[in-house]
Coordinates of C-alpha atoms in Angstrom, one line a residue:
M1 CA 14.4 -12.5 12.0
T2 CA 13.9 -9.2 13.9
T3 CA 14.6 -5.9 12.2
P4 CA 15.0 -2.6 14.2
F5 CA 11.7 -1.2 13.2
T6 CA 9.5 -4.2 14.0
H7 CA 7.3 -4.6 17.1
E8 CA 6.0 -7.8 18.7
T9 CA 3.3 -5.8 20.4
L10 CA 1.5 -2.6 19.5
P11 CA 4.0 0.3 19.6
A12 CA 3.4 3.1 22.0
D13 CA 3.7 5.6 19.2
P14 CA 2.4 4.0 16.0
K15 CA 3.0 7.0 13.8
A16 CA 6.7 7.1 14.9
A17 CA 6.9 3.4 14.2
I18 CA 5.5 3.9 10.7
R19 CA 8.0 6.7 9.9
Q20 CA 10.9 4.5 11.0
M21 CA 9.5 1.5 9.1
K22 CA 9.2 3.5 5.9
Q23 CA 12.7 4.9 6.1
A24 CA 14.1 1.4 6.6
L25 CA 12.1 -0.3 3.9
R26 CA 12.8 2.3 1.3
A27 CA 16.5 1.9 1.9
Q28 CA 16.1 -1.9 1.7
I29 CA 14.0 -1.9 -1.5
G30 CA 15.8 0.8 -3.3
D31 CA 13.7 2.2 -6.2
V32 CA 10.3 1.7 -4.6
Q33 CA 8.5 3.4 -7.5
A34 CA 10.1 1.1 -10.1
V35 CA 9.2 -2.0 -8.1
F36 CA 5.7 -0.8 -7.6
D37 CA 5.3 0.0 -11.3
R38 CA 6.4 -3.5 -12.3
L39 CA 3.9 -5.0 -9.8
S40 CA 1.2 -2.7 -11.0
A41 CA 1.6 -3.8 -14.6
T42 CA 1.2 -7.4 -13.5
I43 CA -1.8 -6.6 -11.4
A44 CA -3.4 -4.5 -14.2
A45 CA -3.2 -7.5 -16.6
R46 CA -5.0 -9.6 -14.0
V47 CA -7.6 -7.0 -13.5
A48 CA -8.2 -6.8 -17.2
E49 CA -8.5 -10.6 -17.4
I50 CA -11.2 -10.6 -14.6
N51 CA -13.2 -7.7 -16.2
D52 CA -13.1 -9.4 -19.6
L53 CA -14.6 -12.5 -18.1
K54 CA -17.3 -10.5 -16.4
A55 CA -18.1 -8.7 -19.7
Q56 CA -18.5 -12.0 -21.4
G57 CA -20.8 -13.3 -18.7
Q58 CA -18.2 -15.9 -17.7
P59 CA -17.7 -17.0 -14.1
V60 CA -14.8 -15.4 -12.2
W61 CA -15.1 -17.5 -9.1
P62 CA -14.0 -21.1 -9.6
I63 CA -17.1 -23.3 -9.0
I64 CA -16.5 -26.8 -7.7
P65 CA -19.3 -29.4 -7.2
F66 CA -18.8 -31.1 -3.9
S67 CA -19.5 -34.5 -5.4
E68 CA -16.3 -34.2 -7.5
L69 CA -14.3 -33.0 -4.6
A70 CA -15.5 -35.9 -2.4
M71 CA -14.5 -38.4 -5.1
G72 CA -11.1 -36.8 -5.6
N73 CA -11.9 -35.8 -9.2
I74 CA -10.4 -32.3 -9.0
S75 CA -8.2 -31.6 -12.0
D76 CA -4.9 -29.8 -11.9
A77 CA -6.4 -27.0 -14.0
T78 CA -9.1 -26.5 -11.4
R79 CA -6.6 -26.4 -8.6
A80 CA -4.5 -23.9 -10.5
E81 CA -7.6 -21.7 -11.1
V82 CA -8.4 -21.6 -7.4
K83 CA -4.9 -20.6 -6.6
R84 CA -4.9 -18.0 -9.3
R85 CA -8.1 -16.4 -8.0
G86 CA -7.6 -17.1 -4.3
C87 CA -11.3 -18.0 -3.9
A88 CA -13.8 -20.7 -4.7
V89 CA -17.5 -21.7 -4.5
I90 CA -18.2 -25.3 -3.4
K91 CA -21.6 -26.4 -4.5
G92 CA -23.8 -28.8 -2.5
H93 CA -21.3 -28.8 0.3
F94 CA -23.1 -28.8 3.7
P95 CA -23.2 -30.6 6.2
R96 CA -21.0 -33.5 7.0
E97 CA -18.4 -33.0 4.3
Q98 CA -17.0 -29.8 5.7
A99 CA -13.8 -31.4 6.8
L100 CA -13.1 -32.9 3.3
A101 CA -13.5 -29.5 1.7
Q102 CA -11.2 -27.8 4.2
S103 CA -8.5 -30.5 3.6
F104 CA -8.6 -29.8 -0.1
L105 CA -8.3 -26.0 0.5
N106 CA -5.5 -26.4 3.0
R107 CA -3.5 -28.6 0.6
L108 CA -3.4 -25.8 -2.0
W109 CA -0.8 -24.2 0.3
Q110 CA 2.9 -25.1 0.4
V111 CA 2.9 -26.7 3.8
E112 CA 6.6 -27.5 4.1
H113 CA 9.3 -24.8 3.8
D114 CA 12.7 -24.2 5.3
G115 CA 12.8 -27.7 6.7
K116 CA 9.6 -27.2 8.7
R117 CA 6.0 -28.4 8.4
W118 CA 4.0 -25.4 9.2
F119 CA 0.6 -27.0 9.7
N120 CA -1.3 -30.3 9.2
P121 CA -3.6 -29.8 6.2
D122 CA -5.8 -32.8 7.0
I123 CA -6.9 -31.8 10.5
S124 CA -8.7 -28.6 11.1
I125 CA -9.6 -27.1 14.5
I126 CA -13.1 -26.0 15.3
Y127 CA -13.2 -22.2 15.2
P128 CA -16.7 -21.1 16.4
D129 CA -17.6 -18.0 14.6
R130 CA -20.8 -16.1 13.9
I131 CA -24.1 -16.8 12.2
R132 CA -25.4 -13.8 10.3
R133 CA -29.2 -13.6 10.1
R134 CA -30.6 -10.9 7.7
P135 CA -34.4 -11.0 7.6
P136 CA -36.5 -10.1 4.6
G137 CA -36.9 -6.3 4.3
T138 CA -33.5 -5.5 5.9
T139 CA -31.6 -2.5 4.8
S140 CA -27.8 -2.8 5.4
K141 CA -24.9 -0.5 4.5
G142 CA -22.7 -3.5 4.0
L143 CA -18.9 -3.6 4.7
G144 CA -16.3 -1.7 2.8
A145 CA -13.4 -3.4 1.0
H146 CA -10.7 -4.7 3.4
T147 CA -8.5 -7.5 4.4
D148 CA -8.3 -9.2 7.8
S149 CA -5.6 -11.0 9.8
G150 CA -3.9 -7.8 10.9
A151 CA -3.4 -4.3 9.5
L152 CA -0.6 -2.3 11.1
E153 CA 0.9 -5.7 11.8
R154 CA 1.5 -6.4 8.1
W155 CA 4.4 -4.0 8.2
L156 CA 5.6 -4.0 11.8
L157 CA 5.3 -7.6 13.0
P158 CA 8.6 -9.6 12.7
A159 CA 6.7 -12.7 11.5
Y160 CA 5.0 -10.8 8.7
Q161 CA 8.3 -9.3 7.7
Q162 CA 9.4 -12.9 7.0
V163 CA 6.2 -13.8 5.3
F164 CA 6.5 -10.8 2.9
A165 CA 10.3 -10.8 2.8
S166 CA 10.5 -10.9 -1.0
V167 CA 8.1 -7.9 -1.3
F168 CA 10.0 -5.8 1.2
N169 CA 13.3 -6.8 -0.5
G170 CA 12.0 -5.5 -3.9
N171 CA 11.8 -9.0 -5.4
V172 CA 8.0 -8.9 -5.8
E173 CA 8.0 -11.5 -8.6
Q174 CA 9.2 -14.1 -6.1
Y175 CA 6.4 -13.5 -3.7
D176 CA 4.2 -16.6 -3.2
P177 CA 0.9 -16.0 -1.4
W178 CA 0.5 -19.8 -1.0
N179 CA 3.7 -20.4 1.0
A180 CA 2.7 -21.0 4.6
A181 CA 6.2 -20.3 6.1
H182 CA 6.0 -18.1 9.2
R183 CA 2.3 -17.5 8.8
T184 CA 1.6 -19.6 11.9
D185 CA 4.0 -17.4 13.9
V186 CA 1.8 -14.3 13.4
E187 CA 0.2 -12.9 16.6
E188 CA -2.0 -9.9 16.0
Y189 CA -1.7 -6.9 18.3
T190 CA -4.0 -6.7 21.3
V191 CA -5.8 -3.4 21.3
D192 CA -8.2 -2.3 24.0
N193 CA -11.9 -2.9 23.3
T194 CA -11.4 -4.7 20.0
T195 CA -11.5 -8.3 19.0
K196 CA -9.0 -10.2 16.9
C197 CA -8.5 -13.6 15.3
S198 CA -6.2 -15.8 17.3
V199 CA -5.9 -18.5 14.7
F200 CA -4.2 -18.9 11.3
R201 CA -6.8 -19.4 8.6
T202 CA -5.8 -20.7 5.2
F203 CA -9.2 -19.6 3.9
Q204 CA -11.9 -17.5 5.3
G205 CA -15.3 -18.9 4.4
W206 CA -19.0 -19.2 5.0
T207 CA -21.8 -21.6 4.2
A208 CA -25.1 -20.3 2.8
L209 CA -28.1 -21.0 5.1
S210 CA -30.4 -19.5 2.6
D211 CA -30.4 -18.9 -1.2
M212 CA -28.2 -15.9 -2.2
L213 CA -29.4 -13.8 -5.2
P214 CA -27.6 -11.0 -7.1
G215 CA -28.3 -7.5 -5.7
Q216 CA -29.0 -8.8 -2.2
G217 CA -25.9 -7.6 -0.3
L218 CA -23.6 -10.3 -1.5
L219 CA -19.9 -10.9 -0.8
H220 CA -17.4 -9.4 -3.2
V221 CA -13.7 -10.1 -3.5
V222 CA -10.7 -8.9 -5.5
P223 CA -9.7 -12.4 -6.9
I224 CA -6.0 -11.7 -7.0
P225 CA -4.1 -13.2 -4.0
E226 CA -0.9 -11.3 -5.1
A227 CA -2.7 -8.0 -4.5
M228 CA -1.3 -8.0 -1.0
A229 CA 2.1 -7.1 -2.4
Y230 CA 0.5 -4.0 -4.0
I231 CA -1.2 -3.1 -0.6
L232 CA 2.1 -3.4 1.2
L233 CA 4.1 -1.2 -1.2
R234 CA 1.5 1.5 -1.8
P235 CA 2.1 3.4 1.4
L236 CA 5.9 3.6 0.7
L237 CA 5.2 5.9 -2.3
D238 CA 5.8 9.6 -2.0
D239 CA 2.2 10.7 -2.2
V240 CA 1.3 9.1 1.1
P241 CA 1.9 11.1 4.3
E242 CA 5.0 9.9 6.1
D243 CA 3.3 8.7 9.2
E244 CA 0.3 7.0 7.5
L245 CA -0.5 3.7 5.8
C246 CA -3.4 4.5 3.4
G247 CA -5.9 4.6 6.2
V248 CA -4.6 1.9 8.4
A249 CA -5.3 2.3 12.2
P250 CA -4.5 0.1 15.2
G251 CA -7.3 -2.4 16.0
R252 CA -9.1 -1.9 12.7
V253 CA -9.2 -4.0 9.5
L254 CA -6.9 -3.0 6.7
P255 CA -9.0 -0.8 4.5
I256 CA -8.9 -0.8 0.7
S257 CA -10.2 2.3 -1.0
E258 CA -10.7 4.1 -4.4
Q259 CA -8.4 6.9 -3.0
W260 CA -5.4 4.7 -2.6
H261 CA -6.1 1.4 -4.5
P262 CA -8.3 2.2 -7.6
L263 CA -6.6 -0.5 -9.7
L264 CA -7.5 -3.1 -7.1
M265 CA -11.0 -1.8 -6.6
A266 CA -11.6 -2.2 -10.4
A267 CA -11.5 -6.0 -9.9
L268 CA -14.0 -6.3 -7.1
T269 CA -16.2 -9.2 -8.1
S270 CA -19.4 -10.6 -6.6
I271 CA -20.0 -14.2 -5.7
P272 CA -22.4 -16.0 -8.2
P273 CA -25.9 -16.9 -7.1
L274 CA -25.8 -19.5 -4.4
E275 CA -28.2 -22.1 -3.0
A276 CA -28.5 -23.0 0.7
G277 CA -25.8 -25.5 1.5
D278 CA -23.2 -24.0 -0.9
S279 CA -20.0 -22.6 0.6
V280 CA -17.6 -19.8 -0.4
W281 CA -14.0 -19.5 0.5
W282 CA -11.3 -16.9 0.0
H283 CA -7.6 -16.8 0.8
C284 CA -6.7 -15.1 4.1
D285 CA -5.1 -12.1 2.3
V286 CA -7.8 -11.6 -0.3
I287 CA -9.6 -8.3 -0.3
H288 CA -13.3 -8.7 0.3
S289 CA -16.4 -6.6 1.0
V290 CA -20.2 -7.0 1.4
A291 CA -22.4 -4.9 -0.8
P292 CA -25.2 -2.8 0.6
V293 CA -28.8 -3.9 0.3
E294 CA -32.2 -2.1 0.6
N295 CA -35.3 -4.1 1.4
Q296 CA -33.7 -7.6 1.4
Q297 CA -35.7 -10.0 -0.7
G298 CA -35.9 -13.2 1.3
W299 CA -33.5 -14.3 4.0
G300 CA -29.8 -13.6 3.8
N301 CA -28.3 -16.0 6.3
V302 CA -24.8 -17.4 6.5
M303 CA -22.7 -19.4 8.9
Y304 CA -19.0 -18.4 9.1
I305 CA -16.7 -21.4 9.1
P306 CA -13.0 -20.8 8.2
A307 CA -10.4 -23.4 7.3
A308 CA -8.0 -23.4 10.3
P309 CA -5.5 -26.2 10.0
M310 CA -3.9 -27.9 13.0
C311 CA -0.7 -26.2 14.2
E312 CA 0.7 -25.1 17.6
K313 CA -1.0 -21.7 17.3
N314 CA -4.4 -23.1 16.4
L315 CA -4.2 -25.9 18.9
A316 CA -3.7 -23.3 21.7
Y317 CA -6.9 -21.6 20.7
A318 CA -8.7 -24.9 20.3
R319 CA -8.0 -25.7 23.9
K320 CA -9.5 -22.3 24.9
V321 CA -12.6 -23.1 22.9
K322 CA -12.8 -26.5 24.8
A323 CA -12.7 -24.7 28.1
A324 CA -15.4 -22.2 27.0
L325 CA -17.6 -25.0 25.7
E326 CA -17.4 -26.7 29.1
T327 CA -19.0 -23.7 30.8
G328 CA -21.0 -22.2 28.0
A329 CA -18.9 -19.1 27.8
S330 CA -18.1 -17.1 24.7
P331 CA -14.9 -18.2 22.9
G332 CA -11.8 -16.0 23.6
D333 CA -11.8 -14.1 20.3
F334 CA -15.3 -12.7 20.9
P335 CA -17.0 -10.3 23.3
R336 CA -17.8 -11.8 26.7
E337 CA -21.5 -12.1 26.1
D338 CA -21.7 -15.7 27.5
Y339 CA -25.2 -16.3 26.3
E340 CA -25.2 -20.0 26.9
T341 CA -23.9 -20.3 30.5
T342 CA -27.4 -20.8 31.9
W343 CA -29.0 -22.6 28.9
E344 CA -30.5 -26.0 29.6
G345 CA -29.8 -28.6 27.0
R346 CA -27.0 -26.7 25.3
F347 CA -24.4 -28.5 23.2
T348 CA -21.5 -29.8 25.4
L349 CA -18.3 -31.8 25.0
R350 CA -20.3 -35.0 25.4
D351 CA -22.1 -34.2 22.2
L352 CA -18.9 -34.0 20.1
N353 CA -18.2 -36.9 17.8
I354 CA -14.6 -38.2 17.3
H355 CA -13.8 -35.6 14.7
G356 CA -15.1 -32.7 16.9
K357 CA -13.0 -34.0 19.8
R358 CA -9.9 -34.2 17.6
A359 CA -10.5 -30.7 16.3
L360 CA -10.5 -29.4 19.9
G361 CA -7.2 -31.1 20.7
I362 CA -8.9 -33.9 22.8
D363 CA -7.0 -37.2 22.6
V364 CA -9.3 -39.8 21.0

């Protein structure tokens, strides 16, 4: 489905494209304020629920022992809680069992829709990402609240118009953030001198390489996957300048702020204390941030490992990763720093086991 205001690539005049998009969506939705008010009431109830749990000292993040996950002893209630919050902590996870956890997370999604299977939940590609090393004594400003996987694209890409069709038709109650349909068709805009993610991630995630203590620059999320509908409708209200999207800019993450999204910011929730080897996961639409820290106590190290299930889009990137691994070059989504091209004894394709080869699209 292509609508007149959508763009497969970054429009030459983003502000003009935004004005055209707003005019079309307002006509399509009808009473935008009424739809937004209905959605806000639902979101406000969820925010109150989250803040009540915090006031009672109860966990907001679902916490799953890996031993139970490995044995298949995850109750329907736990699955429902993860889907409601859009995030989870998996305790005692690392190292080998990574793939089992990703399969569990991938299967929370509705994989089949409109007669198509959008991805294979039981095979994930390797997506080499970053390791963050934060030494003791570090001072960091953190990261502001945002979402990844496209910003301007959320409104202007034809594929995202299909993903969020019920939101942009005014039927927000029908929006299902766990329906995978058309998500694997999304291709973020290419913007000069910026990086992007070329794969579909069901969950973003990282594994703790050191213990994580409260007050030490921890990850926070807004544990409401449906909040994306609020983000999408907010710029269509009359108080937002006609050629703006609440701070969205090409090539940047989608910002969430007190100015435009105070209701959502009220639900920002820290991860609980973690031990090295625990992992945390959040739905690809979930708002997240990293708190600032002064004089870091102990190390604050994490390894970013998303859940990226096998599909045509992800397989195409996996093959690029394979080619980069052969030469020691940086993967395509990252700056061409190519640190390992001259390293002796570096990890190569020969060092991959059967699962690693399968995850790079190598026939085994």
